[in-house]
């Protein structure tokens, strides 16, 4: 909910990672999973961090419309993370916690009201009541205070509320300074005309190829996002890369969501991977191995932006039939990619099956019913009981 990858990892990791290690996940895998899951908070509605609010200001697109458009790509990403977690559990033969150690469902639901009520208020005000994000945030804070003072066995007291405000103010200072500094840089770029020159340079380097243009913008997002917070890197990219993407014929929604994705996932991309490094510290794992695992599990995040650029149905643009077909094929593609990454589907997958699964994933994720049919056929061949017709080749592959 904070929208900051390292903050998400640091708050959830201390109580999730020990449980994961307890049921059998290795420290590196546990750290990689938490890094991937925590980083995804930046692209997941209804919060999406501060970048989405700034996007609404820069583009003039209502915040409610942004979070609706961003929902399907974010859910596809988390589907990929979930499948990797589940397939990893199957690959290592995990069985989960014994029933005696599981928490009570009733107690869990009762405690979850502390989080569900304020979040529900925020979503209702933004999407239904259509109030401004600032006013919705104010009422959301009021809902948090009210529920924590009135509900739950461990009710807050006013001194704790004051300390929470103090902590929030301290956290805001860091973001404010980063935004102020990046605002100075963006102002200098706009005043000197450097932004226009950089936009022209990106278009020139792409040589009329929109795919190369997007690849260049993606690499720029990762490089800029390595040392900077997501919000600051997005502001810089909005001044440099977004205009070039918009000039190539894409909508403002597509252009800005594209650069948000790559700014958001820079903290989990090796060799920097700050989110994975933070998780590795909690898990007492090797940082580089953890960052590699987290990067593998978050691979859909690097493909999904290209999917909604060439297939805007993922942003809920188009007929419902087209949207449904795109969602089904994309979900199958994410499933195939997860099987390739983990190397498991009820049994260990040989290298050639993993290669076929990767080819199926790319075919299914590319927009078009022809590529969907090809991808489905390859996926069946990759995960089904395939036998090669040639005797010697069959024996070699089976061995």
mmCIF file of C-alpha atoms in Angstrom:
data_model
loop_
_atom_site.group_PDB
_atom_site.id
_atom_site.type_symbol
_atom_site.label_atom_id
_atom_site.label_comp_id
_atom_site.label_asym_id
_atom_site.label_seq_id
_atom_site.Cartn_x
_atom_site.Cartn_y
_atom_site.Cartn_z
ATOM 1 C CA UNK A 1 0.000 0.000 0.000
ATOM 2 C CA UNK A 2 2.932 2.366 0.614
ATOM 3 C CA UNK A 3 3.966 2.130 -3.052
ATOM 4 C CA UNK A 4 7.659 2.103 -2.083
ATOM 5 C CA UNK A 5 9.351 -1.249 -2.867
ATOM 6 C CA UNK A 6 11.992 -1.160 -0.111
ATOM 7 C CA UNK A 7 9.429 0.042 2.445
ATOM 8 C CA UNK A 8 7.037 -2.765 1.480
ATOM 9 C CA UNK A 9 9.776 -5.362 1.832
ATOM 10 C CA UNK A 10 10.986 -3.944 5.140
ATOM 11 C CA UNK A 11 7.514 -3.954 6.699
ATOM 12 C CA UNK A 12 6.197 -7.306 5.447
ATOM 13 C CA UNK A 13 9.444 -9.272 5.270
ATOM 14 C CA UNK A 14 10.157 -9.655 9.006
ATOM 15 C CA UNK A 15 7.018 -11.732 9.623
ATOM 16 C CA UNK A 16 6.548 -13.394 6.183
ATOM 17 C CA UNK A 17 10.115 -14.531 5.440
ATOM 18 C CA UNK A 18 10.519 -16.578 8.670
ATOM 19 C CA UNK A 19 7.237 -18.382 7.887
ATOM 20 C CA UNK A 20 8.411 -19.123 4.357
ATOM 21 C CA UNK A 21 11.697 -20.517 5.619
ATOM 22 C CA UNK A 22 9.779 -22.581 8.181
ATOM 23 C CA UNK A 23 7.738 -24.394 5.512
ATOM 24 C CA UNK A 24 10.762 -25.117 3.329
ATOM 25 C CA UNK A 25 11.632 -22.177 1.092
ATOM 26 C CA UNK A 26 15.361 -21.477 0.940
ATOM 27 C CA UNK A 27 16.465 -18.066 2.291
ATOM 28 C CA UNK A 28 17.354 -16.849 -1.214
ATOM 29 C CA UNK A 29 14.012 -17.923 -2.706
ATOM 30 C CA UNK A 30 12.068 -16.410 0.203
ATOM 31 C CA UNK A 31 13.938 -13.121 -0.170
ATOM 32 C CA UNK A 32 13.433 -13.110 -3.945
ATOM 33 C CA UNK A 33 9.695 -13.741 -3.637
ATOM 34 C CA UNK A 34 9.204 -10.989 -1.057
ATOM 35 C CA UNK A 35 11.272 -8.598 -3.171
ATOM 36 C CA UNK A 36 9.145 -9.337 -6.240
ATOM 37 C CA UNK A 37 5.850 -9.093 -4.341
ATOM 38 C CA UNK A 38 6.812 -5.905 -2.490
ATOM 39 C CA UNK A 39 7.974 -4.179 -5.676
ATOM 40 C CA UNK A 40 4.657 -4.917 -7.378
ATOM 41 C CA UNK A 41 2.860 -2.675 -4.900
ATOM 42 C CA UNK A 42 3.928 0.321 -6.985
ATOM 43 C CA UNK A 43 1.807 -0.799 -9.956
ATOM 44 C CA UNK A 44 -1.156 -2.271 -8.070
ATOM 45 C CA UNK A 45 -4.343 -0.169 -7.775
ATOM 46 C CA UNK A 46 -5.908 1.479 -5.916
ATOM 47 C CA UNK A 47 -2.822 3.161 -4.423
ATOM 48 C CA UNK A 48 0.071 2.669 -6.911
ATOM 49 C CA UNK A 49 2.329 4.934 -4.861
ATOM 50 C CA UNK A 50 2.707 8.658 -5.370
ATOM 51 C CA UNK A 51 3.646 8.224 -9.043
ATOM 52 C CA UNK A 52 0.050 7.552 -10.086
ATOM 53 C CA UNK A 53 -1.173 10.733 -8.356
ATOM 54 C CA UNK A 54 1.527 12.727 -10.129
ATOM 55 C CA UNK A 55 0.584 11.040 -13.400
ATOM 56 C CA UNK A 56 -2.960 12.305 -12.934
ATOM 57 C CA UNK A 57 -1.620 15.843 -12.469
ATOM 58 C CA UNK A 58 0.778 15.714 -15.441
ATOM 59 C CA UNK A 59 -1.591 14.127 -17.951
ATOM 60 C CA UNK A 60 -4.955 15.440 -16.812
ATOM 61 C CA UNK A 61 -6.326 11.889 -16.788
ATOM 62 C CA UNK A 62 -8.637 11.308 -13.782
ATOM 63 C CA UNK A 63 -7.034 9.171 -11.086
ATOM 64 C CA UNK A 64 -10.018 6.813 -11.066
ATOM 65 C CA UNK A 65 -9.530 6.127 -14.784
ATOM 66 C CA UNK A 66 -5.818 5.431 -14.241
ATOM 67 C CA UNK A 67 -6.362 2.807 -11.562
ATOM 68 C CA UNK A 68 -9.066 1.077 -13.622
ATOM 69 C CA UNK A 69 -6.763 0.873 -16.650
ATOM 70 C CA UNK A 70 -3.811 -0.308 -14.549
ATOM 71 C CA UNK A 71 -5.742 -3.115 -12.809
ATOM 72 C CA UNK A 72 -5.428 -5.950 -15.361
ATOM 73 C CA UNK A 73 -1.658 -5.568 -16.019
ATOM 74 C CA UNK A 74 -1.004 -5.501 -12.269
ATOM 75 C CA UNK A 75 -3.144 -8.593 -11.677
ATOM 76 C CA UNK A 76 -1.271 -10.408 -14.453
ATOM 77 C CA UNK A 77 2.007 -9.599 -12.714
ATOM 78 C CA UNK A 78 0.787 -10.931 -9.376
ATOM 79 C CA UNK A 79 -0.605 -14.009 -11.102
ATOM 80 C CA UNK A 80 2.933 -14.687 -12.300
ATOM 81 C CA UNK A 81 4.390 -14.236 -8.820
ATOM 82 C CA UNK A 82 1.717 -16.508 -7.311
ATOM 83 C CA UNK A 83 2.348 -19.229 -9.891
ATOM 84 C CA UNK A 84 6.101 -19.091 -9.280
ATOM 85 C CA UNK A 85 5.509 -19.407 -5.531
ATOM 86 C CA UNK A 86 3.155 -22.354 -6.016
ATOM 87 C CA UNK A 87 5.318 -24.149 -8.584
ATOM 88 C CA UNK A 88 8.388 -23.697 -6.375
ATOM 89 C CA UNK A 89 6.467 -25.308 -3.516
ATOM 90 C CA UNK A 90 5.557 -28.235 -5.766
ATOM 91 C CA UNK A 91 9.109 -28.595 -7.055
ATOM 92 C CA UNK A 92 10.554 -28.883 -3.560
ATOM 93 C CA UNK A 93 7.714 -31.058 -2.183
ATOM 94 C CA UNK A 94 6.400 -28.649 0.454
ATOM 95 C CA UNK A 95 3.287 -29.517 2.445
ATOM 96 C CA UNK A 96 2.559 -26.298 4.323
ATOM 97 C CA UNK A 97 1.986 -25.679 8.019
ATOM 98 C CA UNK A 98 0.206 -28.284 10.155
ATOM 99 C CA UNK A 99 -3.424 -27.420 11.016
ATOM 100 C CA UNK A 100 -2.502 -26.816 14.661
ATOM 101 C CA UNK A 101 -0.290 -23.872 13.647
ATOM 102 C CA UNK A 102 -2.792 -22.214 11.310
ATOM 103 C CA UNK A 103 -4.525 -19.054 12.600
ATOM 104 C CA UNK A 104 -8.267 -18.873 13.109
ATOM 105 C CA UNK A 105 -10.173 -17.705 10.024
ATOM 106 C CA UNK A 106 -12.661 -15.775 12.145
ATOM 107 C CA UNK A 107 -9.920 -13.953 14.023
ATOM 108 C CA UNK A 108 -8.101 -13.221 10.777
ATOM 109 C CA UNK A 109 -11.211 -11.695 9.221
ATOM 110 C CA UNK A 110 -11.874 -9.638 12.334
ATOM 111 C CA UNK A 111 -8.355 -8.229 12.354
ATOM 112 C CA UNK A 112 -8.508 -7.543 8.611
ATOM 113 C CA UNK A 113 -11.311 -5.012 9.141
ATOM 114 C CA UNK A 114 -8.643 -2.639 10.400
ATOM 115 C CA UNK A 115 -7.224 -2.602 6.867
ATOM 116 C CA UNK A 116 -10.291 -3.334 4.734
ATOM 117 C CA UNK A 117 -12.495 -0.475 5.986
ATOM 118 C CA UNK A 118 -10.071 2.419 5.279
ATOM 119 C CA UNK A 119 -9.067 0.937 1.928
ATOM 120 C CA UNK A 120 -12.723 0.484 0.989
ATOM 121 C CA UNK A 121 -13.441 4.113 1.911
ATOM 122 C CA UNK A 122 -10.548 5.281 -0.254
ATOM 123 C CA UNK A 123 -11.581 3.218 -3.275
ATOM 124 C CA UNK A 124 -15.242 4.268 -2.948
ATOM 125 C CA UNK A 125 -14.407 7.970 -2.789
ATOM 126 C CA UNK A 126 -12.063 7.841 -5.790
ATOM 127 C CA UNK A 127 -14.006 5.551 -8.113
ATOM 128 C CA UNK A 128 -17.659 6.137 -7.146
ATOM 129 C CA UNK A 129 -17.901 9.516 -5.410
ATOM 130 C CA UNK A 130 -15.289 10.975 -7.846
ATOM 131 C CA UNK A 131 -13.697 13.233 -5.240
ATOM 132 C CA UNK A 132 -10.143 14.524 -5.637
ATOM 133 C CA UNK A 133 -7.254 12.251 -4.557
ATOM 134 C CA UNK A 134 -6.285 14.738 -1.850
ATOM 135 C CA UNK A 135 -9.770 14.750 -0.297
ATOM 136 C CA UNK A 136 -10.037 10.957 -0.632
ATOM 137 C CA UNK A 137 -6.692 10.576 1.130
ATOM 138 C CA UNK A 138 -7.854 12.862 3.943
ATOM 139 C CA UNK A 139 -11.006 10.803 4.527
ATOM 140 C CA UNK A 140 -8.943 7.626 4.235
ATOM 141 C CA UNK A 141 -6.716 8.833 7.083
ATOM 142 C CA UNK A 142 -9.806 9.629 9.144
ATOM 143 C CA UNK A 143 -11.119 6.093 8.482
ATOM 144 C CA UNK A 144 -7.789 4.582 9.586
ATOM 145 C CA UNK A 145 -7.872 6.511 12.870
ATOM 146 C CA UNK A 146 -11.529 5.679 13.528
ATOM 147 C CA UNK A 147 -11.194 1.935 12.873
ATOM 148 C CA UNK A 148 -8.011 1.629 14.925
ATOM 149 C CA UNK A 149 -9.547 3.505 17.836
ATOM 150 C CA UNK A 150 -12.840 1.588 17.821
ATOM 151 C CA UNK A 151 -12.131 -1.903 16.416
ATOM 152 C CA UNK A 152 -9.798 -4.736 17.236
ATOM 153 C CA UNK A 153 -8.580 -6.232 20.500
ATOM 154 C CA UNK A 154 -5.529 -3.949 20.626
ATOM 155 C CA UNK A 155 -7.122 -0.560 20.155
ATOM 156 C CA UNK A 156 -4.861 2.391 19.591
ATOM 157 C CA UNK A 157 -4.626 5.283 22.001
ATOM 158 C CA UNK A 158 -4.240 8.914 21.010
ATOM 159 C CA UNK A 159 -0.503 9.045 21.894
ATOM 160 C CA UNK A 160 0.044 6.193 19.425
ATOM 161 C CA UNK A 161 -1.919 8.073 16.779
ATOM 162 C CA UNK A 162 0.290 11.134 17.321
ATOM 163 C CA UNK A 163 3.416 8.996 16.958
ATOM 164 C CA UNK A 164 1.987 7.549 13.737
ATOM 165 C CA UNK A 165 1.545 11.071 12.354
ATOM 166 C CA UNK A 166 5.111 11.852 13.358
ATOM 167 C CA UNK A 167 6.400 8.756 11.532
ATOM 168 C CA UNK A 168 4.355 9.626 8.439
ATOM 169 C CA UNK A 169 5.773 13.156 8.415
ATOM 170 C CA UNK A 170 9.322 11.838 8.646
ATOM 171 C CA UNK A 171 8.677 9.451 5.757
ATOM 172 C CA UNK A 172 7.133 12.247 3.698
ATOM 173 C CA UNK A 173 10.258 14.379 4.048
ATOM 174 C CA UNK A 174 12.332 11.832 2.120
ATOM 175 C CA UNK A 175 9.832 11.697 -0.734
ATOM 176 C CA UNK A 176 9.397 15.487 -0.758
ATOM 177 C CA UNK A 177 13.125 16.111 -1.062
ATOM 178 C CA UNK A 178 13.428 13.587 -3.894
ATOM 179 C CA UNK A 179 10.485 15.151 -5.760
ATOM 180 C CA UNK A 180 11.847 18.686 -5.196
ATOM 181 C CA UNK A 181 15.274 17.788 -6.559
ATOM 182 C CA UNK A 182 13.839 15.934 -9.546
ATOM 183 C CA UNK A 183 11.504 18.894 -10.138
ATOM 184 C CA UNK A 184 14.529 21.193 -10.386
ATOM 185 C CA UNK A 185 16.110 18.845 -12.928
ATOM 186 C CA UNK A 186 12.898 18.621 -14.953
ATOM 187 C CA UNK A 187 12.532 22.408 -14.872
ATOM 188 C CA UNK A 188 16.073 22.848 -16.142
ATOM 189 C CA UNK A 189 15.449 20.288 -18.909
ATOM 190 C CA UNK A 190 12.291 22.078 -20.036
ATOM 191 C CA UNK A 191 13.761 25.602 -19.836
ATOM 192 C CA UNK A 192 16.882 24.711 -21.832
ATOM 193 C CA UNK A 193 15.012 22.686 -24.426
ATOM 194 C CA UNK A 194 17.036 19.608 -23.549
ATOM 195 C CA UNK A 195 13.853 17.560 -23.088
ATOM 196 C CA UNK A 196 12.824 18.218 -26.692
ATOM 197 C CA UNK A 197 16.321 17.339 -27.927
ATOM 198 C CA UNK A 198 16.362 14.098 -25.920
ATOM 199 C CA UNK A 199 12.928 13.205 -27.277
ATOM 200 C CA UNK A 200 14.150 13.797 -30.830
ATOM 201 C CA UNK A 201 17.262 11.719 -30.063
ATOM 202 C CA UNK A 202 15.168 8.782 -28.846
ATOM 203 C CA UNK A 203 13.008 8.921 -31.956
ATOM 204 C CA UNK A 204 16.098 9.180 -34.174
ATOM 205 C CA UNK A 205 17.821 6.228 -32.506
ATOM 206 C CA UNK A 206 14.695 4.124 -32.942
ATOM 207 C CA UNK A 207 14.815 4.798 -36.711
ATOM 208 C CA UNK A 208 11.032 4.751 -37.107
ATOM 209 C CA UNK A 209 10.744 1.480 -35.161
ATOM 210 C CA UNK A 210 8.264 1.786 -32.321
ATOM 211 C CA UNK A 211 9.587 -1.426 -30.758
ATOM 212 C CA UNK A 212 13.144 -0.065 -30.593
ATOM 213 C CA UNK A 213 11.771 3.187 -29.199
ATOM 214 C CA UNK A 214 10.014 1.319 -26.402
ATOM 215 C CA UNK A 215 13.119 -0.770 -25.682
ATOM 216 C CA UNK A 216 15.183 2.422 -25.401
ATOM 217 C CA UNK A 217 12.604 4.012 -23.093
ATOM 218 C CA UNK A 218 12.519 0.845 -20.972
ATOM 219 C CA UNK A 219 16.316 0.811 -20.600
ATOM 220 C CA UNK A 220 16.261 4.517 -19.736
ATOM 221 C CA UNK A 221 13.632 3.806 -17.070
ATOM 222 C CA UNK A 222 15.762 1.092 -15.491
ATOM 223 C CA UNK A 223 18.944 3.188 -15.530
ATOM 224 C CA UNK A 224 17.235 6.272 -14.103
ATOM 225 C CA UNK A 225 15.372 4.142 -11.555
ATOM 226 C CA UNK A 226 18.479 2.445 -10.130
ATOM 227 C CA UNK A 227 19.572 5.345 -7.869
ATOM 228 C CA UNK A 228 16.261 7.211 -7.498
ATOM 229 C CA UNK A 229 12.918 6.544 -5.783
ATOM 230 C CA UNK A 230 10.108 5.512 -8.108
ATOM 231 C CA UNK A 231 8.360 8.879 -7.963
ATOM 232 C CA UNK A 232 11.479 10.894 -8.759
ATOM 233 C CA UNK A 233 12.515 8.636 -11.645
ATOM 234 C CA UNK A 234 8.988 8.752 -13.076
ATOM 235 C CA UNK A 235 9.015 12.571 -13.083
ATOM 236 C CA UNK A 236 12.298 12.602 -15.002
ATOM 237 C CA UNK A 237 11.069 10.007 -17.492
ATOM 238 C CA UNK A 238 7.794 11.877 -17.955
ATOM 239 C CA UNK A 239 9.812 14.828 -19.221
ATOM 240 C CA UNK A 240 12.179 12.820 -21.437
ATOM 241 C CA UNK A 241 10.693 9.521 -22.610
ATOM 242 C CA UNK A 242 6.907 9.983 -22.422
ATOM 243 C CA UNK A 243 6.739 12.686 -25.132
ATOM 244 C CA UNK A 244 8.735 10.490 -27.530
ATOM 245 C CA UNK A 245 6.413 7.540 -26.925
ATOM 246 C CA UNK A 246 3.349 9.747 -27.399
ATOM 247 C CA UNK A 247 4.777 11.067 -30.679
ATOM 248 C CA UNK A 248 5.014 7.467 -31.911
ATOM 249 C CA UNK A 249 1.212 7.251 -31.842
ATOM 250 C CA UNK A 250 0.512 5.834 -28.382
ATOM 251 C CA UNK A 251 -1.962 7.386 -25.949
ATOM 252 C CA UNK A 252 -0.897 9.336 -22.875
ATOM 253 C CA UNK A 253 -2.234 6.527 -20.688
ATOM 254 C CA UNK A 254 -0.058 3.954 -22.452
ATOM 255 C CA UNK A 255 3.044 6.141 -22.496
ATOM 256 C CA UNK A 256 2.983 7.073 -18.821
ATOM 257 C CA UNK A 257 1.999 3.630 -17.536
ATOM 258 C CA UNK A 258 4.855 2.171 -19.601
ATOM 259 C CA UNK A 259 7.503 4.349 -17.972
ATOM 260 C CA UNK A 260 5.964 3.863 -14.512
ATOM 261 C CA UNK A 261 6.457 0.113 -14.892
ATOM 262 C CA UNK A 262 10.164 0.338 -15.646
ATOM 263 C CA UNK A 263 10.768 3.002 -13.027
ATOM 264 C CA UNK A 264 8.941 0.797 -10.523
ATOM 265 C CA UNK A 265 10.878 -2.393 -11.273
ATOM 266 C CA UNK A 266 14.340 -0.864 -11.287
ATOM 267 C CA UNK A 267 14.594 -1.599 -7.512
ATOM 268 C CA UNK A 268 14.393 -5.339 -8.244
ATOM 269 C CA UNK A 269 16.596 -5.401 -11.359
ATOM 270 C CA UNK A 270 20.187 -6.632 -10.909
ATOM 271 C CA UNK A 271 22.850 -5.504 -10.279
ATOM 272 C CA UNK A 272 21.294 -2.859 -7.994
ATOM 273 C CA UNK A 273 18.049 -4.556 -6.859
ATOM 274 C CA UNK A 274 17.605 -2.582 -3.633
ATOM 275 C CA UNK A 275 14.333 -4.326 -2.755
ATOM 276 C CA UNK A 276 15.881 -7.788 -3.068
ATOM 277 C CA UNK A 277 18.930 -6.682 -1.079
ATOM 278 C CA UNK A 278 16.645 -5.469 1.718
ATOM 279 C CA UNK A 279 14.795 -8.805 1.694
ATOM 280 C CA UNK A 280 18.104 -10.712 1.670
ATOM 281 C CA UNK A 281 19.187 -8.879 4.804
ATOM 282 C CA UNK A 282 16.019 -9.987 6.582
ATOM 283 C CA UNK A 283 16.313 -13.578 5.324
ATOM 284 C CA UNK A 284 20.076 -13.785 6.028
ATOM 285 C CA UNK A 285 20.532 -14.828 2.401
ATOM 286 C CA UNK A 286 23.077 -14.150 -0.318
ATOM 287 C CA UNK A 287 22.094 -10.734 -1.767
ATOM 288 C CA UNK A 288 23.136 -11.396 -5.369
ATOM 289 C CA UNK A 289 21.428 -14.806 -5.480
ATOM 290 C CA UNK A 290 18.281 -13.297 -3.948
ATOM 291 C CA UNK A 291 18.268 -10.473 -6.493
ATOM 292 C CA UNK A 292 18.588 -12.990 -9.339
ATOM 293 C CA UNK A 293 15.691 -15.067 -7.959
ATOM 294 C CA UNK A 294 13.523 -11.979 -7.493
ATOM 295 C CA UNK A 295 14.315 -10.820 -11.019
ATOM 296 C CA UNK A 296 13.336 -14.208 -12.488
ATOM 297 C CA UNK A 297 10.053 -14.269 -10.572
ATOM 298 C CA UNK A 298 9.216 -10.734 -11.718
ATOM 299 C CA UNK A 299 9.890 -11.362 -15.437
ATOM 300 C CA UNK A 300 6.221 -10.715 -16.399
ATOM 301 C CA UNK A 301 6.730 -7.117 -15.267
ATOM 302 C CA UNK A 302 9.168 -6.544 -18.141
ATOM 303 C CA UNK A 303 6.845 -8.089 -20.746
ATOM 304 C CA UNK A 304 3.404 -6.847 -19.634
ATOM 305 C CA UNK A 305 4.151 -3.167 -20.527
ATOM 306 C CA UNK A 306 4.924 -4.167 -24.120
ATOM 307 C CA UNK A 307 1.705 -6.188 -24.126
ATOM 308 C CA UNK A 308 -0.533 -3.239 -23.286
ATOM 309 C CA UNK A 309 1.375 -0.975 -25.677
ATOM 310 C CA UNK A 310 0.626 -3.236 -28.670
ATOM 311 C CA UNK A 311 -2.611 -4.623 -27.217
ATOM 312 C CA UNK A 312 -4.521 -1.818 -25.446
ATOM 313 C CA UNK A 313 -7.276 -4.309 -24.579
ATOM 314 C CA UNK A 314 -5.295 -4.951 -21.381
ATOM 315 C CA UNK A 315 -6.058 -1.348 -20.442
ATOM 316 C CA UNK A 316 -9.776 -2.083 -21.004
ATOM 317 C CA UNK A 317 -9.807 -0.377 -24.407
ATOM 318 C CA UNK A 318 -11.878 -2.222 -26.996
ATOM 319 C CA UNK A 319 -14.854 -4.558 -27.051
ATOM 320 C CA UNK A 320 -15.508 -6.948 -24.172
ATOM 321 C CA UNK A 321 -14.888 -9.915 -26.454
ATOM 322 C CA UNK A 322 -11.441 -8.629 -27.389
ATOM 323 C CA UNK A 323 -10.654 -7.842 -23.760
ATOM 324 C CA UNK A 324 -11.729 -11.319 -22.601
ATOM 325 C CA UNK A 325 -9.658 -13.057 -25.294
ATOM 326 C CA UNK A 326 -6.609 -10.928 -24.439
ATOM 327 C CA UNK A 327 -6.944 -11.628 -20.724
ATOM 328 C CA UNK A 328 -7.231 -15.408 -21.246
ATOM 329 C CA UNK A 329 -4.281 -15.596 -23.645
ATOM 330 C CA UNK A 330 -2.170 -13.311 -21.452
ATOM 331 C CA UNK A 331 -2.910 -15.383 -18.345
ATOM 332 C CA UNK A 332 -1.901 -18.549 -20.220
ATOM 333 C CA UNK A 333 1.258 -16.771 -21.332
ATOM 334 C CA UNK A 334 2.123 -15.813 -17.756
ATOM 335 C CA UNK A 335 1.487 -19.438 -16.714
ATOM 336 C CA UNK A 336 3.830 -20.726 -19.451
ATOM 337 C CA UNK A 337 6.507 -18.217 -18.443
ATOM 338 C CA UNK A 338 6.228 -19.270 -14.781
ATOM 339 C CA UNK A 339 6.654 -22.938 -15.741
ATOM 340 C CA UNK A 340 9.752 -21.988 -17.735
ATOM 341 C CA UNK A 341 11.238 -19.962 -14.885
ATOM 342 C CA UNK A 342 10.682 -22.586 -12.162
ATOM 343 C CA UNK A 343 11.169 -25.624 -14.410
ATOM 344 C CA UNK A 344 8.263 -27.569 -12.932
ATOM 345 C CA UNK A 345 4.772 -28.665 -13.947
ATOM 346 C CA UNK A 346 3.879 -31.755 -11.930
ATOM 347 C CA UNK A 347 7.387 -33.001 -12.694
ATOM 348 C CA UNK A 348 10.774 -31.444 -13.527
ATOM 349 C CA UNK A 349 10.813 -29.958 -17.016
ATOM 350 C CA UNK A 350 13.683 -30.826 -19.336
ATOM 351 C CA UNK A 351 15.572 -27.961 -20.956
ATOM 352 C CA UNK A 352 13.741 -28.352 -24.241
ATOM 353 C CA UNK A 353 10.349 -28.280 -22.518
ATOM 354 C CA UNK A 354 11.355 -25.068 -20.750
ATOM 355 C CA UNK A 355 12.413 -23.615 -24.092
ATOM 356 C CA UNK A 356 9.066 -24.521 -25.633
ATOM 357 C CA UNK A 357 7.283 -23.009 -22.620
ATOM 358 C CA UNK A 358 9.189 -19.756 -23.159
ATOM 359 C CA UNK A 359 8.256 -19.733 -26.855
ATOM 360 C CA UNK A 360 4.616 -20.417 -25.918
ATOM 361 C CA UNK A 361 4.657 -17.585 -23.388
ATOM 362 C CA UNK A 362 5.969 -15.049 -25.912
ATOM 363 C CA UNK A 363 3.445 -16.186 -28.542
ATOM 364 C CA UNK A 364 0.504 -16.023 -26.142
ATOM 365 C CA UNK A 365 1.540 -12.633 -24.799
ATOM 366 C CA UNK A 366 1.760 -11.109 -28.274
ATOM 367 C CA UNK A 367 -1.550 -9.632 -29.379
ATOM 368 C CA UNK A 368 -3.434 -11.452 -32.135
ATOM 369 C CA UNK A 369 -5.521 -14.607 -32.313
ATOM 370 C CA UNK A 370 -3.083 -16.230 -34.761
ATOM 371 C CA UNK A 371 -0.187 -16.005 -32.301
ATOM 372 C CA UNK A 372 -2.535 -17.154 -29.531
ATOM 373 C CA UNK A 373 -3.324 -20.357 -31.418
ATOM 374 C CA UNK A 374 0.365 -20.979 -32.118
ATOM 375 C CA UNK A 375 1.239 -20.330 -28.488
ATOM 376 C CA UNK A 376 -1.484 -22.680 -27.215
ATOM 377 C CA UNK A 377 -0.219 -25.455 -29.499
ATOM 378 C CA UNK A 378 3.369 -24.946 -28.336
ATOM 379 C CA UNK A 379 2.245 -24.931 -24.700
ATOM 380 C CA UNK A 380 0.454 -28.270 -25.138
ATOM 381 C CA UNK A 381 3.592 -29.679 -26.738
ATOM 382 C CA UNK A 382 5.772 -28.299 -23.930
ATOM 383 C CA UNK A 383 3.750 -29.566 -20.977
ATOM 384 C CA UNK A 384 2.003 -32.601 -22.472
ATOM 385 C CA UNK A 385 3.370 -36.107 -22.955
ATOM 386 C CA UNK A 386 5.283 -35.391 -26.143
ATOM 387 C CA UNK A 387 7.217 -38.122 -27.931
ATOM 388 C CA UNK A 388 9.573 -37.346 -30.776
ATOM 389 C CA UNK A 389 8.888 -39.359 -33.941
ATOM 390 C CA UNK A 390 12.564 -39.873 -34.794
ATOM 391 C CA UNK A 391 14.079 -42.817 -32.922
ATOM 392 C CA UNK A 392 17.584 -41.536 -32.190
ATOM 393 C CA UNK A 393 16.468 -37.953 -31.450
ATOM 394 C CA UNK A 394 13.737 -39.325 -29.172
ATOM 395 C CA UNK A 395 16.188 -41.424 -27.165
ATOM 396 C CA UNK A 396 18.644 -38.557 -26.804
ATOM 397 C CA UNK A 397 15.941 -36.097 -25.637
ATOM 398 C CA UNK A 398 14.381 -38.612 -23.244
ATOM 399 C CA UNK A 399 17.780 -39.397 -21.693
#
